[in-house]
Amino acid sequence: EEAVAIFAQLTRLNPDSSLHWNNYINALTAAGDLESAECACRDALRASPDDPNLLDKLGVVLLRRSDPRGARDVLLRAFGKAPESPEIRIHAARACVECRDYRSDDLTQPWRDWLPLEAELQYELADLKIQSGDAPAALELLEDLLQREPLDPPARLLLANVYERVNRLRDAERLLDDIAAHDAGLDTGARNEIAHQRAQLAYRHNDYAEARSILESIGPRTELDYVHYRLLAVICDKMGDTAAAMQALQTAHLRQVEELKLIAPHRVEPGAPVLPAAVGRVTPEDFRNWPRLLAPDKKQSPSFI
Protein backbone atom coordinates (compact mmCIF):
# COMPACT_ATOMS: atom_id res chain seq x y z
CA GLU A 1 0.00 0.00 0.00
CA GLU A 2 2.88 2.37 0.79
CA ALA A 3 4.46 1.65 -2.61
CA VAL A 4 1.12 2.29 -4.36
CA ALA A 5 0.89 5.75 -2.81
CA ILE A 6 4.47 6.63 -3.78
CA PHE A 7 4.13 5.44 -7.37
CA ALA A 8 0.76 7.18 -7.72
CA GLN A 9 2.44 10.45 -6.74
CA LEU A 10 5.26 9.83 -9.22
CA THR A 11 2.77 9.27 -12.07
CA ARG A 12 1.06 12.56 -11.20
CA LEU A 13 4.39 14.38 -11.23
CA ASN A 14 5.61 12.60 -14.40
CA PRO A 15 2.49 11.67 -16.42
CA ASP A 16 4.54 10.86 -19.53
CA SER A 17 6.93 8.43 -17.79
CA SER A 18 6.17 4.83 -18.73
CA LEU A 19 8.63 3.73 -16.03
CA HIS A 20 6.53 5.22 -13.23
CA TRP A 21 3.29 3.97 -14.76
CA ASN A 22 4.72 0.44 -15.01
CA ASN A 23 5.83 0.54 -11.37
CA TYR A 24 2.45 1.91 -10.27
CA ILE A 25 0.57 -0.83 -12.15
CA ASN A 26 2.87 -3.50 -10.71
CA ALA A 27 2.27 -2.22 -7.18
CA LEU A 28 -1.51 -2.12 -7.64
CA THR A 29 -1.47 -5.66 -9.04
CA ALA A 30 0.69 -6.92 -6.18
CA ALA A 31 -1.71 -5.31 -3.71
CA GLY A 32 -4.61 -7.13 -5.37
CA ASP A 33 -6.38 -3.95 -6.51
CA LEU A 34 -7.01 -5.16 -10.06
CA GLU A 35 -9.76 -2.65 -10.80
CA SER A 36 -7.40 0.27 -10.07
CA ALA A 37 -4.62 -1.51 -11.99
CA GLU A 38 -6.86 -1.68 -15.06
CA CYS A 39 -7.74 2.02 -14.73
CA ALA A 40 -4.03 2.89 -14.38
CA CYS A 41 -3.21 0.88 -17.51
CA ARG A 42 -5.84 2.71 -19.51
CA ASP A 43 -4.68 6.10 -18.16
CA ALA A 44 -1.09 5.30 -19.11
CA LEU A 45 -2.11 4.15 -22.58
CA ARG A 46 -3.79 7.48 -23.30
CA ALA A 47 -0.32 9.03 -23.26
CA SER A 48 1.42 6.05 -24.95
CA PRO A 49 -1.24 4.15 -26.92
CA ASP A 50 1.29 1.97 -28.76
CA ASP A 51 3.49 1.00 -25.79
CA PRO A 52 3.64 -2.83 -26.00
CA ASN A 53 4.61 -3.23 -22.34
CA LEU A 54 1.61 -1.21 -21.16
CA LEU A 55 -0.65 -3.17 -23.49
CA ASP A 56 0.83 -6.38 -22.07
CA LYS A 57 0.14 -5.27 -18.51
CA LEU A 58 -3.44 -4.35 -19.36
CA GLY A 59 -3.98 -7.74 -20.99
CA VAL A 60 -2.61 -9.61 -17.97
CA VAL A 61 -4.83 -7.57 -15.63
CA LEU A 62 -7.88 -8.32 -17.79
CA LEU A 63 -7.04 -12.02 -17.65
CA ARG A 64 -6.94 -11.87 -13.87
CA ARG A 65 -10.26 -10.00 -13.91
CA SER A 66 -11.89 -12.87 -15.85
CA ASP A 67 -12.16 -10.98 -19.14
CA PRO A 68 -10.33 -13.35 -21.52
CA ARG A 69 -11.84 -11.90 -24.69
CA GLY A 70 -10.80 -8.36 -23.80
CA ALA A 71 -7.38 -9.64 -22.74
CA ARG A 72 -6.92 -11.51 -26.02
CA ASP A 73 -7.66 -8.44 -28.12
CA VAL A 74 -5.26 -6.26 -26.12
CA LEU A 75 -2.48 -8.86 -26.01
CA LEU A 76 -2.67 -9.60 -29.72
CA ARG A 77 -2.33 -5.87 -30.28
CA ALA A 78 0.74 -5.89 -28.00
CA PHE A 79 2.11 -8.82 -30.01
CA GLY A 80 1.68 -6.80 -33.20
CA LYS A 81 3.80 -4.03 -31.67
CA ALA A 82 6.50 -6.33 -30.24
CA PRO A 83 6.39 -9.70 -32.05
CA GLU A 84 9.84 -10.72 -30.78
CA SER A 85 8.91 -10.52 -27.08
CA PRO A 86 8.55 -14.02 -25.56
CA GLU A 87 6.70 -12.57 -22.57
CA ILE A 88 4.06 -10.88 -24.69
CA ARG A 89 3.70 -13.95 -26.93
CA ILE A 90 3.20 -16.22 -23.90
CA HIS A 91 0.64 -13.90 -22.33
CA ALA A 92 -1.20 -13.59 -25.66
CA ALA A 93 -1.17 -17.38 -26.01
CA ARG A 94 -2.66 -17.69 -22.51
CA ALA A 95 -5.53 -15.42 -23.48
CA CYS A 96 -6.07 -17.36 -26.71
CA VAL A 97 -6.17 -20.66 -24.82
CA GLU A 98 -8.79 -19.29 -22.44
CA CYS A 99 -10.83 -18.14 -25.45
CA ARG A 100 -10.39 -21.49 -27.26
CA ASP A 101 -8.53 -19.59 -29.97
CA TYR A 102 -6.39 -21.74 -32.31
CA ARG A 103 -3.66 -19.06 -32.54
CA SER A 104 -2.16 -20.02 -29.17
CA ASP A 105 0.13 -22.71 -30.65
CA ASP A 106 1.43 -20.38 -33.36
CA LEU A 107 2.35 -17.75 -30.77
CA THR A 108 4.57 -20.15 -28.81
CA GLN A 109 5.94 -22.13 -31.76
CA PRO A 110 9.56 -20.82 -31.45
CA TRP A 111 9.71 -21.52 -27.69
CA ARG A 112 13.02 -23.40 -27.80
CA ASP A 113 14.74 -20.25 -29.07
CA TRP A 114 13.66 -18.42 -25.91
CA LEU A 115 15.28 -20.68 -23.31
CA PRO A 116 16.20 -20.13 -20.62
CA LEU A 117 13.30 -17.91 -19.51
CA GLU A 118 12.62 -16.38 -16.12
CA ALA A 119 11.22 -19.07 -13.83
CA GLU A 120 7.66 -17.70 -13.68
CA LEU A 121 7.46 -17.25 -17.43
CA GLN A 122 8.89 -20.69 -18.22
CA TYR A 123 6.39 -22.23 -15.80
CA GLU A 124 3.53 -20.45 -17.56
CA LEU A 125 4.78 -21.65 -20.94
CA ALA A 126 4.90 -25.24 -19.65
CA ASP A 127 1.34 -24.92 -18.38
CA LEU A 128 0.25 -23.62 -21.79
CA LYS A 129 1.86 -26.62 -23.49
CA ILE A 130 -0.07 -28.98 -21.22
CA GLN A 131 -3.35 -27.25 -22.05
CA SER A 132 -2.61 -27.53 -25.78
CA GLY A 133 -1.88 -31.25 -25.39
CA ASP A 134 1.90 -31.07 -25.88
CA ALA A 135 3.00 -32.94 -22.75
CA PRO A 136 6.53 -33.73 -24.07
CA ALA A 137 7.23 -30.01 -24.53
CA ALA A 138 5.92 -29.30 -21.03
CA LEU A 139 8.13 -32.06 -19.65
CA GLU A 140 11.20 -30.58 -21.35
CA LEU A 141 10.42 -27.08 -20.09
CA LEU A 142 9.83 -28.15 -16.51
CA GLU A 143 12.85 -30.42 -16.23
CA ASP A 144 15.00 -27.62 -17.63
CA LEU A 145 13.49 -25.15 -15.16
CA LEU A 146 13.99 -27.46 -12.18
CA GLN A 147 17.64 -27.94 -13.03
CA ARG A 148 18.00 -24.22 -12.30
CA GLU A 149 15.32 -23.91 -9.60
CA PRO A 150 15.17 -27.39 -8.02
CA LEU A 151 12.91 -26.33 -5.12
CA ASP A 152 10.31 -24.36 -7.11
CA PRO A 153 7.01 -25.72 -5.61
CA PRO A 154 4.63 -24.80 -8.47
CA ALA A 155 7.01 -26.24 -11.09
CA ARG A 156 7.42 -29.47 -9.11
CA LEU A 157 3.66 -29.82 -8.75
CA LEU A 158 3.11 -29.22 -12.44
CA LEU A 159 5.83 -31.73 -13.30
CA ALA A 160 4.03 -34.38 -11.26
CA ASN A 161 0.94 -33.70 -13.37
CA VAL A 162 2.98 -34.08 -16.57
CA TYR A 163 4.52 -37.35 -15.35
CA GLU A 164 0.99 -38.78 -15.00
CA ARG A 165 0.07 -37.60 -18.49
CA VAL A 166 3.09 -39.30 -20.07
CA ASN A 167 2.38 -42.50 -18.08
CA ARG A 168 5.29 -42.15 -15.65
CA LEU A 169 2.99 -42.93 -12.75
CA ARG A 170 5.67 -43.99 -10.27
CA ASP A 171 7.59 -40.76 -10.89
CA ALA A 172 4.41 -38.76 -10.34
CA GLU A 173 3.68 -40.54 -7.05
CA ARG A 174 7.23 -40.12 -5.77
CA LEU A 175 7.28 -36.44 -6.61
CA LEU A 176 3.91 -35.80 -4.93
CA ASP A 177 5.10 -37.62 -1.81
CA ASP A 178 8.26 -35.51 -1.75
CA ILE A 179 6.31 -32.27 -2.22
CA ALA A 180 3.91 -33.12 0.58
CA ALA A 181 6.74 -34.16 2.91
CA HIS A 182 9.05 -31.16 2.44
CA ASP A 183 6.96 -28.20 1.32
CA ALA A 184 5.28 -27.31 4.63
CA GLY A 185 4.30 -23.86 3.39
CA LEU A 186 1.90 -25.07 0.71
CA ASP A 187 -1.20 -22.93 0.36
CA THR A 188 -4.76 -24.22 0.08
CA GLY A 189 -4.70 -24.16 -3.72
CA ALA A 190 -1.55 -26.29 -3.87
CA ARG A 191 -2.94 -28.80 -1.39
CA ASN A 192 -6.13 -29.01 -3.42
CA GLU A 193 -4.09 -29.67 -6.58
CA ILE A 194 -2.08 -32.42 -4.85
CA ALA A 195 -5.34 -34.09 -3.82
CA HIS A 196 -6.68 -33.92 -7.37
CA GLN A 197 -3.52 -35.44 -8.74
CA ARG A 198 -3.70 -38.26 -6.17
CA ALA A 199 -7.31 -38.87 -7.22
CA GLN A 200 -6.22 -39.08 -10.86
CA LEU A 201 -3.47 -41.56 -9.97
CA ALA A 202 -5.90 -43.67 -7.93
CA TYR A 203 -8.21 -43.71 -10.95
CA ARG A 204 -5.33 -44.79 -13.20
CA HIS A 205 -4.67 -47.67 -10.79
CA ASN A 206 -8.39 -48.64 -10.96
CA ASP A 207 -8.87 -47.75 -7.28
CA TYR A 208 -12.16 -46.02 -7.96
CA ALA A 209 -13.33 -45.93 -4.34
CA GLU A 210 -10.19 -44.08 -3.25
CA ALA A 211 -10.37 -41.66 -6.18
CA ARG A 212 -14.02 -40.89 -5.47
CA SER A 213 -13.37 -40.40 -1.77
CA ILE A 214 -10.61 -37.89 -2.46
CA LEU A 215 -12.65 -35.89 -4.98
CA GLU A 216 -15.74 -35.74 -2.80
CA SER A 217 -13.74 -34.65 0.24
CA ILE A 218 -11.59 -32.00 -1.46
CA GLY A 219 -14.13 -30.37 -3.78
CA PRO A 220 -13.47 -28.42 -7.01
CA ARG A 221 -10.43 -26.18 -7.47
CA THR A 222 -12.51 -23.12 -8.43
CA GLU A 223 -16.13 -22.17 -8.99
CA LEU A 224 -15.79 -23.02 -12.70
CA ASP A 225 -13.84 -26.27 -12.26
CA TYR A 226 -16.02 -28.53 -14.40
CA VAL A 227 -13.07 -30.93 -14.94
CA HIS A 228 -13.39 -31.98 -11.28
CA TYR A 229 -16.99 -33.06 -11.82
CA ARG A 230 -16.25 -34.69 -15.16
CA LEU A 231 -13.66 -36.98 -13.55
CA LEU A 232 -16.01 -37.66 -10.65
CA ALA A 233 -18.72 -38.66 -13.14
CA VAL A 234 -16.38 -41.09 -14.91
CA ILE A 235 -15.40 -42.69 -11.59
CA CYS A 236 -19.01 -42.98 -10.39
CA ASP A 237 -19.92 -44.59 -13.70
CA LYS A 238 -17.08 -47.09 -13.30
CA MET A 239 -18.47 -47.95 -9.86
CA GLY A 240 -21.97 -48.49 -11.26
CA ASP A 241 -23.43 -45.47 -9.44
CA THR A 242 -25.36 -44.07 -12.41
CA ALA A 243 -27.35 -41.53 -10.38
CA ALA A 244 -24.21 -39.96 -8.90
CA ALA A 245 -22.55 -39.96 -12.32
CA MET A 246 -25.50 -38.11 -13.87
CA GLN A 247 -25.54 -35.61 -11.01
CA ALA A 248 -21.84 -34.91 -11.46
CA LEU A 249 -22.30 -34.52 -15.22
CA GLN A 250 -25.13 -32.06 -14.68
CA THR A 251 -22.95 -29.97 -12.38
CA ALA A 252 -20.04 -30.16 -14.84
CA HIS A 253 -22.32 -29.01 -17.66
CA LEU A 254 -23.67 -26.04 -15.69
CA ARG A 255 -20.17 -24.90 -14.76
CA GLN A 256 -18.91 -25.29 -18.31
CA VAL A 257 -21.79 -23.15 -19.57
CA GLU A 258 -20.85 -20.46 -17.03
CA GLU A 259 -17.31 -20.50 -18.41
CA LEU A 260 -18.69 -20.31 -21.95
CA LYS A 261 -20.59 -17.16 -21.02
CA LEU A 262 -17.25 -15.54 -20.22
CA ILE A 263 -15.23 -16.65 -23.24
CA ALA A 264 -17.90 -16.84 -25.96
CA PRO A 265 -21.14 -15.17 -24.83
CA HIS A 266 -22.56 -15.28 -28.38
CA ARG A 267 -22.71 -19.08 -28.06
CA VAL A 268 -25.37 -18.88 -25.32
CA GLU A 269 -27.53 -16.09 -26.73
CA PRO A 270 -31.17 -16.93 -27.53
CA GLY A 271 -31.38 -18.55 -30.96
CA ALA A 272 -27.65 -19.32 -31.15
CA PRO A 273 -26.91 -22.52 -33.12
CA VAL A 274 -26.23 -25.56 -30.93
CA LEU A 275 -23.33 -26.67 -33.14
CA PRO A 276 -21.88 -23.58 -34.87
CA ALA A 277 -19.34 -25.65 -36.77
CA ALA A 278 -22.18 -27.58 -38.39
CA VAL A 279 -23.84 -24.50 -39.89
CA GLY A 280 -23.91 -24.96 -43.66
CA ARG A 281 -21.44 -22.86 -45.58
CA VAL A 282 -21.75 -24.54 -49.00
CA THR A 283 -24.47 -23.24 -51.31
CA PRO A 284 -26.17 -25.44 -53.91
CA GLU A 285 -24.32 -23.44 -56.57
CA ASP A 286 -20.98 -24.19 -54.85
CA PHE A 287 -21.80 -27.88 -54.80
CA ARG A 288 -22.74 -27.95 -58.50
CA ASN A 289 -19.37 -26.41 -59.35
CA TRP A 290 -17.34 -29.02 -57.52
CA PRO A 291 -15.26 -31.32 -59.78
CA ARG A 292 -16.56 -34.87 -60.10
CA LEU A 293 -13.87 -37.11 -58.65
CA LEU A 294 -13.96 -40.89 -58.97
CA ALA A 295 -12.19 -43.31 -56.69
CA PRO A 296 -9.73 -45.79 -58.29
CA ASP A 297 -11.03 -49.27 -59.01
CA LYS A 298 -10.15 -52.24 -56.83
CA LYS A 299 -7.02 -53.15 -58.80
CA GLN A 300 -5.60 -49.66 -58.33
CA SER A 301 -6.44 -49.39 -54.63
CA PRO A 302 -3.65 -49.96 -52.09
CA SER A 303 -4.04 -52.20 -49.08
CA PHE A 304 -3.44 -50.79 -45.59
CA ILE A 305 -2.41 -53.02 -42.70
CSV table of N, CA and C in Angstrom, one decimal, residues 15-100:
chain,number,residue,atom,x,y,z
A,15,PRO,N,3.5,12.4,-15.7
A,15,PRO,CA,2.5,11.7,-16.4
A,15,PRO,C,2.9,11.0,-17.7
A,16,ASP,N,4.1,11.4,-18.3
A,16,ASP,CA,4.5,10.9,-19.5
A,16,ASP,C,5.6,9.8,-19.3
A,17,SER,N,5.9,9.4,-18.1
A,17,SER,CA,6.9,8.4,-17.8
A,17,SER,C,6.4,7.0,-17.7
A,18,SER,N,6.7,6.2,-18.7
A,18,SER,CA,6.2,4.8,-18.7
A,18,SER,C,6.8,4.0,-17.6
A,19,LEU,N,8.0,4.4,-17.2
A,19,LEU,CA,8.6,3.7,-16.0
A,19,LEU,C,7.8,3.8,-14.8
A,20,HIS,N,7.3,5.0,-14.4
A,20,HIS,CA,6.5,5.2,-13.2
A,20,HIS,C,5.2,4.5,-13.4
A,21,TRP,N,4.6,4.6,-14.6
A,21,TRP,CA,3.3,4.0,-14.8
A,21,TRP,C,3.4,2.5,-14.6
A,22,ASN,N,4.5,1.9,-15.2
A,22,ASN,CA,4.7,0.4,-15.0
A,22,ASN,C,4.9,0.1,-13.5
A,23,ASN,N,5.6,0.8,-12.8
A,23,ASN,CA,5.8,0.5,-11.4
A,23,ASN,C,4.5,0.7,-10.6
A,24,TYR,N,3.7,1.7,-10.9
A,24,TYR,CA,2.4,1.9,-10.3
A,24,TYR,C,1.5,0.7,-10.5
A,25,ILE,N,1.4,0.3,-11.8
A,25,ILE,CA,0.6,-0.8,-12.2
A,25,ILE,C,1.0,-2.1,-11.5
A,26,ASN,N,2.3,-2.3,-11.4
A,26,ASN,CA,2.9,-3.5,-10.7
A,26,ASN,C,2.5,-3.5,-9.2
A,27,ALA,N,2.6,-2.3,-8.6
A,27,ALA,CA,2.3,-2.2,-7.2
A,27,ALA,C,0.8,-2.5,-6.9
A,28,LEU,N,-0.1,-1.9,-7.8
A,28,LEU,CA,-1.5,-2.1,-7.6
A,28,LEU,C,-1.8,-3.6,-7.8
A,29,THR,N,-1.2,-4.2,-8.8
A,29,THR,CA,-1.5,-5.7,-9.0
A,29,THR,C,-1.0,-6.5,-7.9
A,30,ALA,N,0.2,-6.2,-7.3
A,30,ALA,CA,0.7,-6.9,-6.2
A,30,ALA,C,-0.2,-6.7,-5.0
A,31,ALA,N,-0.8,-5.6,-4.8
A,31,ALA,CA,-1.7,-5.3,-3.7
A,31,ALA,C,-3.1,-5.9,-3.9
A,32,GLY,N,-3.3,-6.5,-5.1
A,32,GLY,CA,-4.6,-7.1,-5.4
A,32,GLY,C,-5.7,-6.2,-5.8
A,33,ASP,N,-5.4,-4.9,-6.1
A,33,ASP,CA,-6.4,-3.9,-6.5
A,33,ASP,C,-6.4,-4.0,-8.0
A,34,LEU,N,-7.0,-5.0,-8.6
A,34,LEU,CA,-7.0,-5.2,-10.1
A,34,LEU,C,-7.9,-4.1,-10.8
A,35,GLU,N,-8.9,-3.7,-10.2
A,35,GLU,CA,-9.8,-2.6,-10.8
A,35,GLU,C,-9.0,-1.4,-11.0
A,36,SER,N,-8.2,-0.9,-10.0
A,36,SER,CA,-7.4,0.3,-10.1
A,36,SER,C,-6.2,0.0,-11.0
A,37,ALA,N,-5.7,-1.2,-11.1
A,37,ALA,CA,-4.6,-1.5,-12.0
A,37,ALA,C,-5.1,-1.4,-13.4
A,38,GLU,N,-6.3,-1.8,-13.7
A,38,GLU,CA,-6.9,-1.7,-15.1
A,38,GLU,C,-7.0,-0.2,-15.4
A,39,CYS,N,-7.6,0.6,-14.5
A,39,CYS,CA,-7.7,2.0,-14.7
A,39,CYS,C,-6.4,2.7,-15.0
A,40,ALA,N,-5.4,2.3,-14.2
A,40,ALA,CA,-4.0,2.9,-14.4
A,40,ALA,C,-3.5,2.5,-15.7
A,41,CYS,N,-3.7,1.3,-16.2
A,41,CYS,CA,-3.2,0.9,-17.5
A,41,CYS,C,-3.8,1.7,-18.6
A,42,ARG,N,-5.1,1.9,-18.5
A,42,ARG,CA,-5.8,2.7,-19.5
A,42,ARG,C,-5.4,4.2,-19.5
A,43,ASP,N,-5.2,4.7,-18.3
A,43,ASP,CA,-4.7,6.1,-18.2
A,43,ASP,C,-3.3,6.2,-18.8
A,44,ALA,N,-2.4,5.3,-18.5
A,44,ALA,CA,-1.1,5.3,-19.1
A,44,ALA,C,-1.1,5.2,-20.6
A,45,LEU,N,-2.0,4.4,-21.1
A,45,LEU,CA,-2.1,4.1,-22.6
A,45,LEU,C,-2.7,5.4,-23.3
A,46,ARG,N,-3.3,6.3,-22.6
A,46,ARG,CA,-3.8,7.5,-23.3
A,46,ARG,C,-2.6,8.3,-23.7
A,47,ALA,N,-1.5,8.3,-22.9
A,47,ALA,CA,-0.3,9.0,-23.3
A,47,ALA,C,0.6,8.3,-24.2
A,48,SER,N,0.6,6.9,-24.1
A,48,SER,CA,1.4,6.1,-24.9
A,48,SER,C,0.6,4.9,-25.5
A,49,PRO,N,-0.3,5.2,-26.5
A,49,PRO,CA,-1.2,4.1,-26.9
A,49,PRO,C,-0.6,2.9,-27.6
A,50,ASP,N,0.6,3.1,-28.0
A,50,ASP,CA,1.3,2.0,-28.8
A,50,ASP,C,2.4,1.3,-27.9
A,51,ASP,N,2.4,1.6,-26.6
A,51,ASP,CA,3.5,1.0,-25.8
A,51,ASP,C,3.2,-0.5,-25.6
A,52,PRO,N,4.0,-1.4,-26.1
A,52,PRO,CA,3.6,-2.8,-26.0
A,52,PRO,C,3.7,-3.3,-24.6
A,53,ASN,N,4.5,-2.8,-23.7
A,53,ASN,CA,4.6,-3.2,-22.3
A,53,ASN,C,3.4,-2.8,-21.6
A,54,LEU,N,2.9,-1.6,-21.8
A,54,LEU,CA,1.6,-1.2,-21.2
A,54,LEU,C,0.4,-2.0,-21.7
A,55,LEU,N,0.4,-2.3,-22.9
A,55,LEU,CA,-0.7,-3.2,-23.5
A,55,LEU,C,-0.6,-4.6,-22.9
A,56,ASP,N,0.6,-5.1,-22.7
A,56,ASP,CA,0.8,-6.4,-22.1
A,56,ASP,C,0.3,-6.4,-20.6
A,57,LYS,N,0.6,-5.3,-19.9
A,57,LYS,CA,0.1,-5.3,-18.5
A,57,LYS,C,-1.4,-5.2,-18.4
A,58,LEU,N,-2.0,-4.4,-19.3
A,58,LEU,CA,-3.4,-4.3,-19.4
A,58,LEU,C,-4.0,-5.7,-19.7
A,59,GLY,N,-3.5,-6.4,-20.6
A,59,GLY,CA,-4.0,-7.7,-21.0
A,59,GLY,C,-3.9,-8.7,-19.8
A,60,VAL,N,-2.8,-8.7,-19.1
A,60,VAL,CA,-2.6,-9.6,-18.0
A,60,VAL,C,-3.6,-9.3,-16.9
A,61,VAL,N,-3.8,-8.0,-16.6
A,61,VAL,CA,-4.8,-7.6,-15.6
A,61,VAL,C,-6.2,-8.0,-16.0
A,62,LEU,N,-6.6,-7.9,-17.3
A,62,LEU,CA,-7.9,-8.3,-17.8
A,62,LEU,C,-8.1,-9.8,-17.6
A,63,LEU,N,-7.0,-10.6,-17.9
A,63,LEU,CA,-7.0,-12.0,-17.7
A,63,LEU,C,-7.4,-12.3,-16.2
A,64,ARG,N,-6.7,-11.6,-15.3
A,64,ARG,CA,-6.9,-11.9,-13.9
A,64,ARG,C,-8.3,-11.4,-13.4
A,65,ARG,N,-8.9,-10.5,-14.2
A,65,ARG,CA,-10.3,-10.0,-13.9
A,65,ARG,C,-11.3,-10.8,-14.7
A,66,SER,N,-10.9,-12.0,-15.2
A,66,SER,CA,-11.9,-12.9,-15.8
A,66,SER,C,-12.5,-12.2,-17.1
A,67,ASP,N,-11.7,-11.5,-17.9
A,67,ASP,CA,-12.2,-11.0,-19.1
A,67,ASP,C,-11.2,-11.5,-20.2
A,68,PRO,N,-11.3,-12.8,-20.6
A,68,PRO,CA,-10.3,-13.3,-21.5
A,68,PRO,C,-10.5,-12.8,-22.9
A,69,ARG,N,-11.7,-12.4,-23.3
A,69,ARG,CA,-11.8,-11.9,-24.7
A,69,ARG,C,-11.2,-10.5,-24.8
A,70,GLY,N,-11.4,-9.7,-23.8
A,70,GLY,CA,-10.8,-8.4,-23.8
A,70,GLY,C,-9.3,-8.5,-23.7
A,71,ALA,N,-8.8,-9.4,-22.9
A,71,ALA,CA,-7.4,-9.6,-22.7
A,71,ALA,C,-6.8,-10.1,-24.1
A,72,ARG,N,-7.4,-11.0,-24.7
A,72,ARG,CA,-6.9,-11.5,-26.0
A,72,ARG,C,-6.7,-10.4,-27.0
A,73,ASP,N,-7.7,-9.5,-27.1
A,73,ASP,CA,-7.7,-8.4,-28.1
A,73,ASP,C,-6.5,-7.5,-27.8
A,74,VAL,N,-6.3,-7.2,-26.5
A,74,VAL,CA,-5.3,-6.3,-26.1
A,74,VAL,C,-3.9,-6.9,-26.3
A,75,LEU,N,-3.8,-8.2,-25.9
A,75,LEU,CA,-2.5,-8.9,-26.0
A,75,LEU,C,-2.1,-9.2,-27.5
A,76,LEU,N,-3.0,-9.4,-28.3
A,76,LEU,CA,-2.7,-9.6,-29.7
A,76,LEU,C,-2.2,-8.3,-30.3
A,77,ARG,N,-2.8,-7.2,-29.8
A,77,ARG,CA,-2.3,-5.9,-30.3
A,77,ARG,C,-0.9,-5.6,-29.8
A,78,ALA,N,-0.6,-6.0,-28.5
A,78,ALA,CA,0.7,-5.9,-28.0
A,78,ALA,C,1.7,-6.7,-28.8
A,79,PHE,N,1.3,-7.9,-29.2
A,79,PHE,CA,2.1,-8.8,-30.0
A,79,PHE,C,2.4,-8.2,-31.4
A,80,GLY,N,1.4,-7.5,-31.9
A,80,GLY,CA,1.7,-6.8,-33.2
A,80,GLY,C,2.7,-5.7,-33.1
A,81,LYS,N,2.8,-5.1,-31.9
A,81,LYS,CA,3.8,-4.0,-31.7
A,81,LYS,C,5.2,-4.6,-31.3
A,82,ALA,N,5.2,-5.8,-30.7
A,82,ALA,CA,6.5,-6.3,-30.2
A,82,ALA,C,6.5,-7.8,-30.5
A,83,PRO,N,6.5,-8.3,-31.7
A,83,PRO,CA,6.4,-9.7,-32.0
A,83,PRO,C,7.6,-10.6,-31.6
A,84,GLU,N,8.7,-9.9,-31.2
A,84,GLU,CA,9.8,-10.7,-30.8
A,84,GLU,C,9.9,-10.9,-29.3
A,85,SER,N,8.9,-10.4,-28.5
A,85,SER,CA,8.9,-10.5,-27.1
A,85,SER,C,8.3,-11.9,-26.6
A,86,PRO,N,9.1,-12.8,-26.1
A,86,PRO,CA,8.6,-14.0,-25.6
A,86,PRO,C,7.5,-13.8,-24.5
A,87,GLU,N,7.7,-12.8,-23.6
A,87,GLU,CA,6.7,-12.6,-22.6
A,87,GLU,C,5.3,-12.2,-23.1
A,88,ILE,N,5.3,-11.3,-24.1
A,88,ILE,CA,4.1,-10.9,-24.7
A,88,ILE,C,3.4,-12.0,-25.5
A,89,ARG,N,4.2,-12.8,-26.2
A,89,ARG,CA,3.7,-13.9,-26.9
A,89,ARG,C,3.1,-15.0,-26.0
A,90,ILE,N,3.7,-15.2,-24.9
A,90,ILE,CA,3.2,-16.2,-23.9
A,90,ILE,C,1.9,-15.7,-23.3
A,91,HIS,N,1.9,-14.5,-22.9
A,91,HIS,CA,0.6,-13.9,-22.3
A,91,HIS,C,-0.5,-13.9,-23.4
A,92,ALA,N,-0.2,-13.6,-24.6
A,92,ALA,CA,-1.2,-13.6,-25.7
A,92,ALA,C,-1.7,-15.0,-25.9
A,93,ALA,N,-0.8,-16.0,-25.9
A,93,ALA,CA,-1.2,-17.4,-26.0
A,93,ALA,C,-2.1,-17.8,-24.9
A,94,ARG,N,-1.8,-17.4,-23.7
A,94,ARG,CA,-2.7,-17.7,-22.5
A,94,ARG,C,-4.1,-17.2,-22.8
A,95,ALA,N,-4.2,-16.0,-23.2
A,95,ALA,CA,-5.5,-15.4,-23.5
A,95,ALA,C,-6.2,-16.2,-24.6
A,96,CYS,N,-5.5,-16.6,-25.6
A,96,CYS,CA,-6.1,-17.4,-26.7
A,96,CYS,C,-6.5,-18.7,-26.2
A,97,VAL,N,-5.8,-19.4,-25.4
A,97,VAL,CA,-6.2,-20.7,-24.8
A,97,VAL,C,-7.5,-20.5,-24.0
A,98,GLU,N,-7.6,-19.5,-23.2
A,98,GLU,CA,-8.8,-19.3,-22.4
A,98,GLU,C,-10.0,-19.0,-23.3
A,99,CYS,N,-9.7,-18.4,-24.5
A,99,CYS,CA,-10.8,-18.1,-25.5
A,99,CYS,C,-11.1,-19.3,-26.5
A,100,ARG,N,-10.3,-20.4,-26.3
A,100,ARG,CA,-10.4,-21.5,-27.3
A,100,ARG,C,-10.0,-21.0,-28.7
